[in-house]
Tab-separated table of C-alpha atoms in Angstrom:
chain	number	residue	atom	x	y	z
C	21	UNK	CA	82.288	50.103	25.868
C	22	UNK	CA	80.187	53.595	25.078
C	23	UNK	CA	80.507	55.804	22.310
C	24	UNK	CA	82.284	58.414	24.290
C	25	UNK	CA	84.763	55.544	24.977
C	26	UNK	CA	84.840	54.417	21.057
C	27	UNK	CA	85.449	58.740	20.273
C	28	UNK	CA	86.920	59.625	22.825
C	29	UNK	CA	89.198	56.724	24.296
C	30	UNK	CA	89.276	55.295	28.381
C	31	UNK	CA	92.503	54.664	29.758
C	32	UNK	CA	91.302	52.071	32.045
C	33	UNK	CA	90.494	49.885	28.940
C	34	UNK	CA	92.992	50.884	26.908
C	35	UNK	CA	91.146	52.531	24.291
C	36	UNK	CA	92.859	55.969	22.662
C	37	UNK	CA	90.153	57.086	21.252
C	38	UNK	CA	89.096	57.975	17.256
C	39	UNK	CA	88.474	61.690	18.262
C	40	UNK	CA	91.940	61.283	19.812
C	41	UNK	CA	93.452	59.909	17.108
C	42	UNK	CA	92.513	62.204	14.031
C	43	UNK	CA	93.505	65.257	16.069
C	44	UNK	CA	96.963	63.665	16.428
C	45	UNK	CA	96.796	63.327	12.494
C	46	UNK	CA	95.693	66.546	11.504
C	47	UNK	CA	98.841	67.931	14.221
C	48	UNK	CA	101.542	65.984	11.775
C	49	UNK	CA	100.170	66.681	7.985
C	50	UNK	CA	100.198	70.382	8.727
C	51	UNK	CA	96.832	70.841	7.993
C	52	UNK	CA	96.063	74.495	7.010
C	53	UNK	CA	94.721	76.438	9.911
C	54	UNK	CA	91.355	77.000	8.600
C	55	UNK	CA	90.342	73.431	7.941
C	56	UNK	CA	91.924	72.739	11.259
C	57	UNK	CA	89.680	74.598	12.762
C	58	UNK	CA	86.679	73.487	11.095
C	59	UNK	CA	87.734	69.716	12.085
C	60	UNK	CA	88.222	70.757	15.814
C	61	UNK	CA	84.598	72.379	15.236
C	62	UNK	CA	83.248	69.341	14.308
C	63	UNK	CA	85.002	67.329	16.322
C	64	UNK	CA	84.342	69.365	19.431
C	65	UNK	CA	80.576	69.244	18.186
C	66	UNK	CA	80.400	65.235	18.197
C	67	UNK	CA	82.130	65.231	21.621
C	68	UNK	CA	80.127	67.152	23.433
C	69	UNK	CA	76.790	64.917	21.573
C	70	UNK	CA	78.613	62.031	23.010
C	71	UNK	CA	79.082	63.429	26.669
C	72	UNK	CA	75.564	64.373	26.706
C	73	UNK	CA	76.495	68.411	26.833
C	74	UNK	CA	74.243	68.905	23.267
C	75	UNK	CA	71.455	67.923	21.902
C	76	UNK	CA	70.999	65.267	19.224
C	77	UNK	CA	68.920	66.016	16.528
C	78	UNK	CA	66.533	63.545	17.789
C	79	UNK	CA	66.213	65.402	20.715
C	80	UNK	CA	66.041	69.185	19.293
C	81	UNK	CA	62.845	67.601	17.226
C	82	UNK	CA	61.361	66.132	20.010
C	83	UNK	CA	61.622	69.023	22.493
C	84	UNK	CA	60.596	71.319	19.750
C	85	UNK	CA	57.287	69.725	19.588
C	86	UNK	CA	56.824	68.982	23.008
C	87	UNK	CA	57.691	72.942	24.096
C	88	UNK	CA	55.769	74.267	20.923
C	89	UNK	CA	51.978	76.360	22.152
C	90	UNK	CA	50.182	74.445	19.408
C	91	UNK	CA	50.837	71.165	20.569
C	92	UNK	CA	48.517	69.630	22.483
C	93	UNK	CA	49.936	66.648	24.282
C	94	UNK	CA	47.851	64.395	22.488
C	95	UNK	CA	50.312	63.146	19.687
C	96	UNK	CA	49.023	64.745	17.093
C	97	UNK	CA	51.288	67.435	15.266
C	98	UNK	CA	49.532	69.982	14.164
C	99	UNK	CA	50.303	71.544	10.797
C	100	UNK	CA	51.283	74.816	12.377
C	101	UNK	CA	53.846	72.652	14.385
C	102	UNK	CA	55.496	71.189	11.360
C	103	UNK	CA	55.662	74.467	9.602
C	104	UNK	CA	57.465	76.077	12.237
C	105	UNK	CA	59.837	72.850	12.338
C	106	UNK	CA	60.392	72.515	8.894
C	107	UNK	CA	61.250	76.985	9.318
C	108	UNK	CA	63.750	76.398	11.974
C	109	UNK	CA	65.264	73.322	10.177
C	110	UNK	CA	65.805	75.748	7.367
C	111	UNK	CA	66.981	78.712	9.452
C	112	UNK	CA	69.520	76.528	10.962
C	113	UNK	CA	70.428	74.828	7.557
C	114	UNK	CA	71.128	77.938	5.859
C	115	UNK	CA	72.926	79.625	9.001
C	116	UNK	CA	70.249	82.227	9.512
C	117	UNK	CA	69.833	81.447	13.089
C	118	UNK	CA	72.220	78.894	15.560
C	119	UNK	CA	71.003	77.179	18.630
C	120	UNK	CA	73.512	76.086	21.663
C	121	UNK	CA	71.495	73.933	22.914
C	122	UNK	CA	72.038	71.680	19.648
C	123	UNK	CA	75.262	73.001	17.970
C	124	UNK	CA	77.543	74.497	20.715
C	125	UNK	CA	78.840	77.723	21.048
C	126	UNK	CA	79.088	78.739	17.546
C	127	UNK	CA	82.816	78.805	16.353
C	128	UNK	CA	84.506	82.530	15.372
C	129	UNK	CA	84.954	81.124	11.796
C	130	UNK	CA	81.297	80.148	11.353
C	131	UNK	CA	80.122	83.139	12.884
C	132	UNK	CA	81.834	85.857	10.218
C	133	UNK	CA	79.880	83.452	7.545
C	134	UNK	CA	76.585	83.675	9.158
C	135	UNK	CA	74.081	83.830	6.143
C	136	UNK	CA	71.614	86.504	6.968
C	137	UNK	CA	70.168	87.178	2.883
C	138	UNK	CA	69.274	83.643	2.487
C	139	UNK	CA	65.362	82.796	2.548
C	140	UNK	CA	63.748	79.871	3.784
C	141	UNK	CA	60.218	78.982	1.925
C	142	UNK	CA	58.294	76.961	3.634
């Protein structure tokens, strides 16, 4: 069994599916709207992690590395490296900046709360 078949369920074994199963329990407690849509968000988010379509984290960190022009390919990350790491960490945290490659296509409710006066120290 994979963990797209523990989330998401497999017929042929008979599994439903967690993923599955909270969105049929958020349909009959008449969830608000908005938190319904946050939920599908997130759920939609760890879906797509667990067909492969996104990044993981683990992956963003390690292709940010690899792809970054101070790294030299010799395992050693540079200070410059981190900084910008630790930056987009930051940017992402706060909702300054969104990447698809990690989080999806970013949701209409996230996207009118997009935090552009925050400031990330690094």
């Amino acid at each position: 069994m994979t963990i797209l078949d523990i989330l998401v369920g497999n017929p042929d074994i008979g599994n439903t599916g967690l993923l599955t199963l909270f969105r049929q329990y958020i349909a009959l407690k008449g969830i608000p709207e908005d938190s319904v849509n946050f939920y599908q968000a997130v759920m939609d988010l760890i879906e797509k992690r667990a067909r492969g379509e996104l990044k993981t984290g683990a992956r963003f960190l390690r292709d940010f590395v690899l792809t970054h022009p101070d790294y030299q390919q010799d395992s050693v990350v540079a200070n410059k490296v981190c900084n910008d790491l630790i930056q987009t960490a930051c940017e992402l945290g706060q909702r300054k900046t969104w990447d698809e490659l990690l989080l999806g296509e970013m949701p209409e409710f996230i996207s009118e709360h997009m935090n552009e006066d925050s400031h990330c120290e690094v």
